[in-house]
XYZ file of C-alpha atoms in Angstrom:
697
model
C -34.325 8.906 27.006
C -35.456 5.749 25.217
C -35.406 2.601 27.379
C -34.322 -0.627 25.709
C -33.756 -4.189 26.808
C -31.694 -6.982 25.315
C -33.144 -10.309 24.250
C -30.401 -12.871 23.628
C -30.519 -15.853 21.284
C -27.764 -18.397 21.630
C -26.196 -20.426 18.869
C -23.281 -20.732 16.538
C -23.576 -18.395 13.556
C -20.439 -19.270 11.606
C -18.938 -22.585 10.653
C -15.257 -23.096 10.056
C -14.181 -20.423 12.550
C -10.742 -21.841 13.117
C -11.682 -24.224 15.959
C -9.016 -26.582 17.181
C -10.027 -30.235 17.259
C -12.373 -31.164 20.155
C -12.566 -27.562 21.358
C -15.524 -25.220 21.359
C -16.849 -22.148 23.148
C -19.949 -22.032 25.318
C -21.373 -18.510 25.064
C -23.908 -16.830 27.376
C -24.993 -13.497 28.848
C -25.973 -12.570 32.392
C -28.667 -11.358 32.773
C -30.427 -12.402 29.609
C -32.484 -9.185 29.631
C -31.065 -5.877 30.751
C -32.272 -2.274 30.753
C -30.214 0.136 28.695
C -27.413 1.698 30.747
C -27.150 -1.270 33.084
C -24.457 -3.886 32.838
C -24.740 -7.115 30.904
C -21.957 -9.649 31.275
C -20.850 -11.687 28.285
C -19.288 -15.019 29.200
C -17.254 -17.276 26.897
C -16.133 -20.607 28.344
C -13.645 -22.842 26.523
C -14.824 -26.444 26.417
C -13.257 -29.684 25.258
C -9.557 -30.483 25.333
C -8.442 -27.063 26.561
C -4.733 -26.847 27.421
C -4.671 -25.303 30.893
C -6.255 -21.921 31.516
C -6.748 -19.224 28.942
C -3.773 -17.069 27.950
C -5.864 -14.291 26.439
C -9.425 -13.472 25.437
C -10.907 -10.616 23.438
C -14.420 -9.598 22.490
C -15.959 -7.752 19.559
C -19.514 -6.380 19.883
C -21.243 -5.165 16.721
C -24.548 -3.429 16.051
C -25.794 -4.988 12.817
C -28.428 -2.259 12.472
C -25.745 0.286 11.671
C -25.264 0.788 7.916
C -22.104 -1.340 7.899
C -22.696 -3.409 10.980
C -20.143 -1.255 12.789
C -18.383 -2.412 15.908
C -19.410 -0.855 19.198
C -16.609 -2.663 21.054
C -13.490 -3.561 19.050
C -11.195 -6.375 20.284
C -11.334 -5.378 23.961
C -9.679 -7.673 26.473
C -11.912 -9.901 28.608
C -11.383 -10.835 32.248
C -10.097 -14.408 32.542
C -10.905 -16.914 35.297
C -9.548 -20.327 34.417
C -11.229 -21.343 31.171
C -13.933 -18.657 31.337
C -13.628 -15.129 29.994
C -16.140 -12.402 30.883
C -16.793 -8.826 29.810
C -19.169 -6.240 31.326
C -20.967 -3.949 28.923
C -23.754 -1.353 29.100
C -25.782 -0.883 25.929
C -25.809 2.831 25.052
C -29.307 4.286 25.057
C -28.772 6.073 21.744
C -27.818 2.943 19.789
C -30.228 1.450 17.249
C -32.378 -1.441 18.448
C -32.509 -4.702 16.536
C -29.902 -7.296 15.620
C -26.519 -7.285 17.367
C -23.751 -9.864 17.666
C -20.699 -10.560 19.777
C -17.580 -12.535 19.015
C -15.141 -14.111 21.464
C -11.539 -14.829 20.429
C -9.724 -16.945 23.015
C -6.252 -18.472 23.222
C -5.110 -21.372 25.360
C -1.588 -22.795 25.555
C -1.702 -24.406 22.124
C -4.448 -22.888 19.981
C -6.479 -19.827 19.085
C -10.203 -20.259 18.416
C -13.327 -18.120 18.269
C -17.094 -18.172 17.922
C -19.922 -15.720 17.373
C -23.443 -15.427 18.801
C -26.184 -12.950 18.108
C -28.636 -11.114 20.320
C -31.453 -8.636 19.830
C -31.849 -5.203 21.352
C -35.530 -4.316 21.746
C -37.448 -1.426 23.231
C -38.756 -2.082 26.732
C -42.341 -3.357 26.838
C -42.552 -4.354 23.173
C -41.917 -8.068 23.786
C -42.012 -10.423 26.722
C -38.632 -11.582 27.933
C -37.931 -15.025 26.452
C -37.835 -17.911 28.897
C -36.094 -20.313 26.569
C -33.643 -19.321 23.884
C -35.225 -19.897 20.486
C -33.816 -22.751 18.440
C -31.266 -21.939 15.820
C -32.593 -22.676 12.354
C -29.917 -23.331 9.794
C -30.552 -21.342 6.611
C -31.270 -23.365 3.485
C -28.299 -23.810 1.201
C -28.035 -21.250 -1.543
C -27.411 -22.538 -5.030
C -24.552 -20.799 -6.828
C -25.694 -18.527 -9.617
C -25.551 -19.956 -13.125
C -22.382 -19.162 -14.990
C -22.652 -18.085 -18.593
C -19.411 -18.437 -20.506
C -18.588 -16.214 -23.506
C -19.381 -17.506 -27.004
C -16.915 -20.233 -27.999
C -16.528 -18.961 -31.566
C -15.891 -15.612 -33.186
C -18.903 -13.648 -34.433
C -19.142 -14.692 -38.106
C -20.620 -11.506 -39.499
C -17.728 -9.097 -38.847
C -15.630 -8.051 -41.821
C -11.868 -8.101 -41.334
C -10.137 -4.731 -41.307
C -6.671 -3.737 -42.435
C -3.993 -3.473 -39.754
C -1.652 -0.520 -39.237
C 1.120 -3.150 -39.203
C 1.095 -4.766 -42.637
C 2.275 -8.183 -41.444
C -0.705 -8.435 -39.108
C -3.056 -8.500 -42.106
C -2.157 -12.164 -42.512
C -3.917 -13.061 -39.220
C -7.106 -14.991 -40.084
C -7.754 -16.790 -36.765
C -7.109 -16.006 -33.110
C -6.003 -18.803 -30.799
C -5.083 -16.778 -27.753
C -1.452 -15.785 -27.029
C -0.201 -18.538 -29.357
C -1.347 -16.393 -32.293
C 1.096 -13.615 -31.336
C 3.898 -15.895 -30.209
C 3.979 -17.701 -33.557
C 5.878 -14.679 -34.920
C 7.121 -13.059 -31.703
C 8.924 -15.854 -29.859
C 11.820 -13.582 -28.828
C 9.450 -11.020 -27.311
C 7.614 -13.759 -25.427
C 10.915 -15.063 -24.044
C 11.801 -11.562 -22.848
C 8.412 -11.186 -21.178
C 8.792 -14.490 -19.358
C 11.722 -12.964 -17.451
C 10.035 -9.614 -16.791
C 8.532 -8.078 -13.688
C 5.125 -7.846 -15.352
C 5.067 -11.623 -15.864
C 6.766 -12.793 -12.675
C 5.442 -10.127 -10.290
C 8.944 -10.169 -8.822
C 12.439 -9.088 -9.706
C 15.896 -8.250 -8.319
C 15.959 -5.906 -5.317
C 19.312 -4.065 -5.353
C 17.669 -0.866 -4.047
C 16.151 -2.429 -0.904
C 18.360 -2.154 2.161
C 16.572 -4.976 3.998
C 17.390 -7.625 1.364
C 20.468 -9.115 -0.254
C 19.171 -8.361 -3.750
C 17.118 -11.545 -4.049
C 14.047 -11.581 -6.297
C 10.971 -10.301 -4.481
C 7.773 -8.519 -5.433
C 4.015 -8.704 -5.262
C 4.178 -12.373 -6.275
C 6.997 -13.268 -3.844
C 6.630 -12.182 -0.196
C 4.989 -8.920 -1.237
C 2.549 -7.265 1.171
C 1.289 -3.691 1.175
C -0.942 -1.281 3.088
C -3.801 -1.481 0.561
C -5.154 -4.955 -0.288
C -2.337 -6.511 1.779
C -1.302 -9.908 0.367
C -2.254 -10.363 -3.305
C -1.273 -14.023 -3.453
C -3.986 -14.962 -0.941
C -6.802 -13.293 -2.873
C -6.144 -15.262 -6.055
C -8.112 -14.128 -9.115
C -9.547 -11.121 -7.257
C -6.093 -9.514 -7.676
C -4.939 -11.347 -10.805
C -7.328 -9.623 -13.230
C -4.671 -7.078 -14.282
C -1.817 -9.560 -14.400
C -0.601 -10.163 -17.946
C -0.242 -13.899 -17.308
C -3.113 -15.639 -19.046
C -3.070 -18.331 -16.352
C -3.438 -15.859 -13.472
C -0.454 -16.390 -11.224
C -0.159 -20.154 -11.348
C 2.495 -21.753 -9.146
C 4.004 -23.650 -12.094
C 6.767 -21.979 -14.165
C 5.583 -19.469 -16.731
C 5.333 -20.644 -20.333
C 5.370 -18.605 -23.545
C 1.661 -19.208 -24.093
C 0.977 -17.592 -20.711
C 2.104 -14.218 -22.123
C -1.166 -12.415 -22.919
C 0.338 -9.886 -25.348
C -2.911 -7.990 -25.975
C -3.087 -6.848 -22.338
C -0.444 -4.243 -23.262
C -0.737 -4.119 -27.044
C -4.464 -3.496 -27.500
C -6.687 -0.821 -26.000
C -9.802 -2.709 -27.125
C -9.061 -6.122 -25.642
C -10.781 -7.096 -22.402
C -10.755 -10.504 -20.750
C -12.139 -12.430 -17.814
C -11.416 -15.619 -15.906
C -13.468 -18.710 -16.697
C -15.530 -19.452 -13.607
C -16.270 -22.876 -12.160
C -19.795 -23.450 -10.776
C -18.351 -26.314 -8.724
C -15.724 -24.085 -7.100
C -17.776 -22.019 -4.656
C -17.792 -20.791 -1.080
C -20.983 -19.985 0.856
C -20.480 -17.591 3.766
C -22.436 -15.639 6.340
C -21.268 -12.043 6.272
C -21.250 -9.358 8.948
C -24.652 -8.121 7.800
C -26.185 -11.502 8.589
C -26.557 -12.320 4.886
C -25.774 -15.676 3.303
C -23.941 -15.344 -0.004
C -22.311 -17.799 -2.378
C -19.168 -16.776 -4.235
C -18.050 -18.466 -7.449
C -14.309 -18.793 -8.060
C -12.230 -19.269 -11.175
C -11.705 -22.587 -12.865
C -8.322 -24.007 -11.845
C -6.633 -27.096 -13.257
C -4.508 -29.594 -11.339
C -1.383 -27.434 -11.820
C -3.089 -24.330 -10.440
C -3.621 -22.659 -13.821
C -6.556 -20.315 -14.367
C -8.066 -19.830 -17.817
C -8.789 -16.419 -19.317
C -11.096 -15.736 -22.273
C -12.137 -12.581 -24.129
C -14.867 -10.635 -22.321
C -17.121 -9.546 -25.173
C -19.518 -7.737 -22.846
C -16.800 -5.193 -22.056
C -15.697 -4.675 -25.653
C -17.547 -2.762 -28.380
C -20.515 -4.576 -29.844
C -19.519 -6.812 -32.741
C -15.875 -7.073 -31.649
C -14.026 -9.874 -33.421
C -10.797 -11.133 -31.834
C -9.163 -11.557 -35.230
C -9.642 -7.832 -35.817
C -8.318 -7.064 -32.321
C -5.179 -9.109 -32.990
C -4.677 -7.498 -36.414
C -4.903 -4.030 -34.828
C -2.251 -4.700 -32.155
C -0.115 -1.632 -31.505
C 2.675 -0.315 -29.313
C 1.548 0.481 -25.732
C -0.285 3.784 -25.322
C -1.091 5.733 -22.172
C -4.470 3.970 -22.117
C -2.683 0.610 -22.330
C -0.581 1.294 -19.236
C -3.288 2.990 -17.216
C -5.887 0.257 -17.729
C -4.142 -1.445 -14.794
C -1.951 1.146 -13.112
C -4.681 3.790 -12.769
C -6.897 1.410 -10.794
C -4.245 -0.099 -8.525
C -5.533 -0.495 -4.985
C -9.107 -1.102 -6.100
C -10.252 2.045 -7.908
C -9.434 4.979 -10.169
C -6.756 7.248 -8.592
C -6.904 5.076 -5.440
C -3.338 3.928 -4.884
C -0.630 6.113 -6.372
C -2.329 9.465 -6.008
C -0.481 10.901 -9.017
C -2.083 8.683 -11.693
C -5.643 7.972 -12.801
C -7.576 7.093 -15.922
C -7.869 10.778 -16.813
C -4.050 10.987 -16.948
C -4.183 9.163 -20.301
C -5.675 12.288 -21.910
C -4.558 14.866 -19.378
C -5.068 18.581 -19.424
C -1.997 20.773 -19.055
C -2.875 21.477 -15.423
C -3.318 17.786 -14.667
C -0.027 16.642 -16.191
C 1.982 18.895 -18.494
C 4.077 15.952 -19.698
C 1.169 13.733 -20.761
C -1.101 16.488 -22.043
C -1.495 16.780 -25.848
C -1.331 20.546 -25.257
C 1.876 20.168 -23.258
C 4.831 17.877 -23.973
C 2.457 15.200 -25.359
C 4.618 12.385 -23.985
C 3.558 8.787 -23.501
C 4.344 6.564 -20.520
C 7.042 4.654 -22.422
C 8.893 7.868 -23.293
C 10.125 7.902 -19.688
C 9.516 4.300 -18.646
C 11.531 2.739 -21.425
C 11.031 -0.956 -22.010
C 14.227 -2.358 -23.501
C 13.756 -6.137 -23.781
C 10.423 -5.672 -21.988
C 12.175 -4.567 -18.787
C 10.393 -1.446 -17.504
C 12.430 1.455 -16.113
C 11.421 3.049 -12.831
C 10.897 2.268 -9.148
C 9.152 4.114 -6.337
C 9.866 4.129 -2.619
C 7.346 1.381 -1.823
C 8.273 -0.943 -4.719
C 10.669 -3.798 -4.147
C 12.115 -4.725 -7.507
C 14.340 -2.810 -9.919
C 14.620 -4.287 -13.408
C 15.879 -1.205 -15.286
C 17.414 2.156 -14.428
C 14.967 4.770 -13.196
C 14.081 7.653 -15.518
C 15.347 11.061 -14.477
C 14.340 14.623 -15.295
C 17.868 15.162 -16.626
C 17.158 12.642 -19.381
C 15.321 15.479 -21.144
C 16.378 18.593 -19.191
C 20.011 19.534 -18.591
C 21.576 20.371 -15.216
C 20.810 24.073 -15.674
C 17.183 24.098 -16.824
C 16.461 27.648 -15.612
C 17.635 31.023 -16.829
C 18.231 32.045 -13.190
C 21.429 30.903 -11.451
C 19.747 30.725 -8.047
C 17.054 28.396 -9.374
C 19.692 26.263 -11.069
C 21.493 25.963 -7.729
C 18.272 24.497 -6.315
C 18.010 22.068 -9.226
C 21.617 20.948 -8.778
C 21.397 20.670 -4.995
C 19.143 19.097 -2.436
C 15.740 19.495 -4.118
C 14.231 17.103 -6.623
C 12.471 18.831 -9.499
C 9.155 17.382 -8.283
C 9.203 19.492 -5.099
C 8.658 22.743 -6.987
C 6.849 21.362 -10.007
C 4.206 19.165 -8.327
C 2.376 21.419 -5.901
C -0.466 18.942 -5.266
C -1.379 15.374 -6.121
C -4.779 13.702 -6.649
C -5.644 16.503 -9.048
C -7.823 14.320 -11.281
C -9.650 12.358 -8.595
C -9.663 11.594 -4.887
C -6.947 9.218 -3.709
C -7.009 6.884 -0.726
C -5.110 8.257 2.273
C -6.029 5.520 4.755
C -7.854 2.189 4.977
C -9.428 0.716 8.123
C -10.216 -2.987 7.821
C -12.093 -2.992 11.156
C -14.917 -1.040 9.498
C -16.187 -3.188 6.605
C -17.872 -1.305 3.752
C -19.944 -3.079 1.114
C -18.799 -2.529 -2.467
C -20.906 -3.886 -5.327
C -17.899 -3.976 -7.653
C -15.564 -5.847 -5.305
C -14.532 -9.478 -5.695
C -14.520 -9.359 -9.500
C -17.992 -7.842 -9.625
C -19.658 -10.308 -7.248
C -19.711 -7.707 -4.478
C -17.842 -7.747 -1.213
C -16.463 -5.828 1.728
C -13.465 -3.533 1.730
C -11.958 -1.579 4.578
C -13.290 1.905 5.210
C -11.407 4.315 2.937
C -10.592 7.952 3.596
C -10.033 9.701 0.265
C -8.871 13.225 -0.478
C -8.347 15.307 -3.592
C -5.834 18.080 -4.304
C -3.513 17.028 -1.492
C -0.303 18.839 -0.533
C 2.549 16.315 -0.364
C 4.749 15.503 2.591
C 8.503 15.720 2.018
C 11.327 13.283 2.903
C 14.975 12.699 2.025
C 15.445 9.937 -0.579
C 18.753 8.533 -1.828
C 17.153 6.083 -4.267
C 17.041 3.182 -1.815
C 14.325 2.244 0.635
C 13.117 -0.207 3.252
C 10.062 -2.237 2.227
C 8.683 -4.931 4.527
C 8.542 -8.493 3.164
C 6.447 -11.403 4.455
C 8.390 -13.412 7.018
C 10.572 -10.565 8.284
C 10.316 -9.122 11.778
C 9.363 -5.481 12.172
C 9.178 -3.078 15.118
C 7.292 0.154 15.579
C 9.027 3.437 14.850
C 10.241 4.519 18.316
C 9.336 8.162 17.626
C 5.805 7.679 16.261
C 4.729 4.206 17.361
C 3.763 3.476 13.737
C 5.014 0.422 11.837
C 6.717 1.808 8.703
C 6.147 -0.820 6.002
C 7.725 1.295 3.262
C 10.165 4.085 4.055
C 12.651 6.118 2.022
C 16.315 6.043 2.986
C 18.138 9.342 2.944
C 20.262 11.701 5.026
C 20.381 15.492 4.857
C 23.265 16.886 2.793
C 24.977 13.550 2.239
C 25.632 14.299 -1.434
C 23.298 11.579 -2.738
C 19.926 12.300 -1.101
C 17.321 14.722 -2.368
C 14.083 15.989 -0.891
C 11.141 14.404 -2.697
C 7.359 14.742 -2.338
C 5.448 11.727 -1.031
C 1.979 10.480 -0.285
C 1.776 8.775 3.126
C -0.779 5.962 3.214
C -1.892 4.589 6.585
C -3.735 1.438 7.547
C -4.115 -1.119 10.334
C -2.275 -4.430 10.087
C -2.120 -7.645 12.153
C 1.187 -7.881 14.016
C 2.022 -11.325 15.388
C 3.638 -11.859 18.778
C 6.713 -13.177 16.924
C 7.314 -9.673 15.553
C 6.098 -10.535 12.035
C 3.164 -9.096 10.129
C 0.434 -11.637 9.390
C -0.436 -11.700 5.657
C -4.253 -11.969 5.754
C -6.145 -14.195 3.340
C -7.903 -11.043 2.302
C -10.565 -12.715 0.163
C -12.232 -13.808 3.421
C -12.503 -10.139 4.338
C -13.937 -9.436 0.893
C -16.540 -12.184 1.324
C -17.508 -11.805 4.991
C -16.411 -8.351 6.151
C -14.660 -10.054 9.099
C -11.009 -8.958 9.103
C -10.182 -11.124 12.117
C -11.309 -14.156 10.137
C -9.044 -13.132 7.245
C -6.138 -12.797 9.684
C -6.844 -16.189 11.254
C -6.918 -17.790 7.810
C -3.603 -16.075 7.083
C -2.052 -17.486 10.236
C -3.184 -20.960 9.220
C -1.737 -20.495 5.738
C 1.614 -19.311 7.156
C 1.745 -21.954 9.904
C 1.665 -19.311 12.643
C 0.394 -19.944 16.163
C -0.144 -17.577 19.065
C -1.681 -14.142 19.260
C -1.691 -10.994 17.187
C -2.654 -7.381 17.700
C -3.914 -4.790 15.240
C -1.352 -1.993 14.820
C -1.140 1.221 12.834
C 1.126 1.012 9.793
C 2.058 3.314 6.944
C 3.895 3.489 3.638
C 5.729 6.346 1.940
C 4.927 6.577 -1.780
C 6.890 8.704 -4.238
C 4.926 11.418 -6.053
C 6.471 11.946 -9.481
C 3.615 12.207 -12.027
C 1.277 15.147 -12.508
C 3.911 17.828 -13.183
C 2.474 21.367 -13.251
C 3.096 23.959 -15.960
C 6.216 25.966 -15.105
C 4.068 29.037 -14.444
C 2.768 27.341 -11.296
C 6.210 26.895 -9.723
C 6.498 28.574 -6.301
C 8.083 31.948 -5.812
C 10.998 32.385 -3.412
C 8.777 33.818 -0.677
C 6.497 30.766 -0.709
C 9.361 28.765 0.755
C 11.686 31.293 2.407
C 11.228 34.208 4.754
C 13.764 37.011 4.936
C 15.281 35.530 8.097
C 16.784 32.469 6.447
C 15.284 30.309 9.215
C 11.708 29.943 8.023
C 9.635 28.226 10.685
C 7.898 24.994 9.689
C 4.342 25.706 8.592
C 5.137 29.206 7.384
C 6.038 28.030 3.887
C 5.904 25.041 1.571
C 8.893 23.147 2.919
C 9.323 21.998 6.564
C 12.970 23.048 6.795
C 13.397 22.259 10.478
C 11.888 18.769 10.187
C 14.185 18.096 7.232
C 17.286 19.125 9.154
C 18.076 22.457 7.504
C 18.179 24.354 10.790
C 20.529 21.927 12.499
C 23.750 23.968 12.591
C 26.521 23.915 15.247
C 26.640 26.991 17.457
C 30.090 28.091 16.204
C 28.893 27.864 12.612
C 25.729 29.786 13.389
C 27.783 32.546 15.036
C 30.086 32.686 11.981
C 33.339 32.370 13.936
C 34.358 28.757 13.340
C 36.522 29.515 10.297
C 37.031 33.276 10.523
C 36.223 36.271 12.682
C 32.515 36.936 13.168
C 30.858 38.649 10.224
C 27.412 39.947 9.404
C 25.676 39.240 6.101
C 22.130 38.550 4.956
C 21.465 34.856 4.575
C 21.007 34.827 0.800
C 24.317 36.617 0.158
C 25.980 34.371 2.717
C 24.786 31.242 0.920
C 25.895 32.589 -2.451
C 29.382 33.500 -1.217
C 30.010 30.179 0.531
C 28.654 28.226 -2.432
C 30.984 30.130 -4.776
C 33.945 28.932 -2.682
C 32.929 25.329 -3.331
C 31.780 24.585 0.207
C 29.442 21.625 0.538
C 26.151 22.150 2.337
C 27.091 19.636 5.014
C 30.050 21.859 5.986
C 27.537 24.051 7.805
C 24.286 22.079 7.947
C 25.254 19.355 10.378
C 24.807 18.434 14.017
C 27.260 19.420 16.743
C 30.366 17.217 16.607
C 30.659 14.807 19.513
C 34.385 14.088 19.327
C 37.291 13.205 17.080
C 37.667 10.038 15.036
C 41.127 9.550 16.538
C 43.109 10.884 19.438
C 44.193 14.453 18.741
C 47.892 13.607 18.966
C 47.599 11.147 16.049
C 44.746 12.656 14.022
C 46.761 15.249 12.090
C 49.569 12.825 11.269
C 47.050 10.492 9.642
C 47.034 12.768 6.575
C 50.245 14.815 6.730
C 53.257 15.582 8.900
C 52.363 16.639 12.384
C 51.528 20.304 12.596
C 50.333 22.479 15.418
C 46.633 23.304 15.291
C 45.828 26.944 14.633
C 42.554 28.814 14.652
C 42.547 29.060 10.840
C 42.744 25.279 10.572
C 39.038 24.845 9.918
C 39.141 27.401 7.134
C 42.013 25.657 5.358
C 40.422 22.215 5.616
C 37.048 23.443 4.398
C 38.625 25.288 1.472
C 40.233 21.970 0.495
C 36.731 20.402 0.773
C 37.683 18.051 3.562
C 34.401 16.706 4.944
C 33.663 17.299 8.622
C 33.291 13.563 9.250
C 36.913 13.024 8.179
C 38.013 14.369 11.558
C 34.865 14.601 13.691
C 32.337 12.126 14.981
C 28.637 12.943 15.200
C 25.850 11.491 17.282
């Protein structure tokens, strides 16, 4: 076993750590040198105008020699004695020697503040134990990198080309969106009131709102990059607004038409060498980030990015060649949602634009050869469609029945499935993430360096777990959902302990819900003691790799005080793209066994979890409505269905009582009659729902 000792150097590593005025932390270890396996005690003492004793204290210990500077101890509670917090720790013998750090986060009666110090783990005998802690040398300031803006004029040596739209041939100069709006004022006006421009819209299909306008730009938070509005231009690059997402009202000239009407056009934000932030990240590196140029009203400025367009591109030619949106137009943004190709949705990626039949039979040129707008119609620039985890609805959702009738199969049994509880996607999307791995979970506590993050300047993202060719989960969905909004309170699911930030609404056999396939995305989120999620200022995570710092900045931005804890959260996401060829649809035996009570895990569909096997004892014994009979389950279903019985007549929980006293129940609908054993049969034949008379738990 290798023997190591710890040499500690004291000093503040980070500035601007959220310190309250006249408060600081005195940090020390005891002993200063310790043999591996023995205990070292970290002490953090609050100094200055501390309000009483400490309410809470937590510590994070990280080994910076690990590839990502991984945490060895993650937000463990410290022992509190007055204004001092302590934590005993034994350095594992198998950990890498070198640079380590620890961070104390303490809370008194009025404030939360933190500080970080580093220490060095060395092999025993290689150095003498230090008598005095070495002085802390502040690193020299790092100059921001020079910013080279794109050429201010069009390349003069490009010959104009004819446009597929004759009227566009008259374009001889390009002055940004104003060039398009000169002729298309009505379209610009429509866009100004659209979801794509406002990043918000009406929410009639959310059950935790009153229909008010919400979305990514208004109280929107998700389980991927969390709170887009705090990361500014890092998340605005796809937004069609030419001014980013400025706080001032949108104007017609903010409508960057070519974002949707040109597959050549690329743009970038003008950067400001005076608008920078220099940080020390979790790897001990000092890095300066350059932000976008912002005017006094909060407007960003976007310009063509010639480096990302074909050599010799002339913006006049790009404007002349404007066209209706193609699959490439839509997927330039939607395929890379969440930070990368196929990352977020799981059923869409860049390859979907030119899909094979097996990838997506609808989009494939060898299949139906449809385009995105064939289903997601855009009347008045309002886009049809909404998933489980989306807040706004600005147009009616597309349905399979828009192209296929209610009896799409030649087999009556299959048509009964299509007309009943199953969505078409259950049978016709066997797997998702068929064209690339999709993100299944994200852990912000494990920062991972990404060279392409933060608009190409590099930064830290949470550790991603990605999978390809994933079998969906299945839930009931009635078209409405719960989606958490910033400022609301939220509690953990009592059955799982997970905070459901997006969840489908639906009840088995209620006549409006169908089983749909979903991707379940999990993450870890900061949950405030008030019961609200903290929207992190996630760009601080991108820059430093310190999620706690991003959370603290978020609390400051939201005016929140007190403590938070990191909790597991998830979101249900509808899988509806990537339809398989019909030849890949499952056979009967892939879902059903001969018993009619297929155990979960034995087939595609978890019938028991979805409530199919919940049947009252008298129904299961076939003597509720008639004398007991024997019949195989498939024939039994066919016969009862032919009599017009609803599924919920049998598939329901045991009744718990009557909605009214028995002596008045019958007279509520007709003259009082004596109850006879065939009463159930008569009521069911008349399609009287069970809940008309019975209560259920």
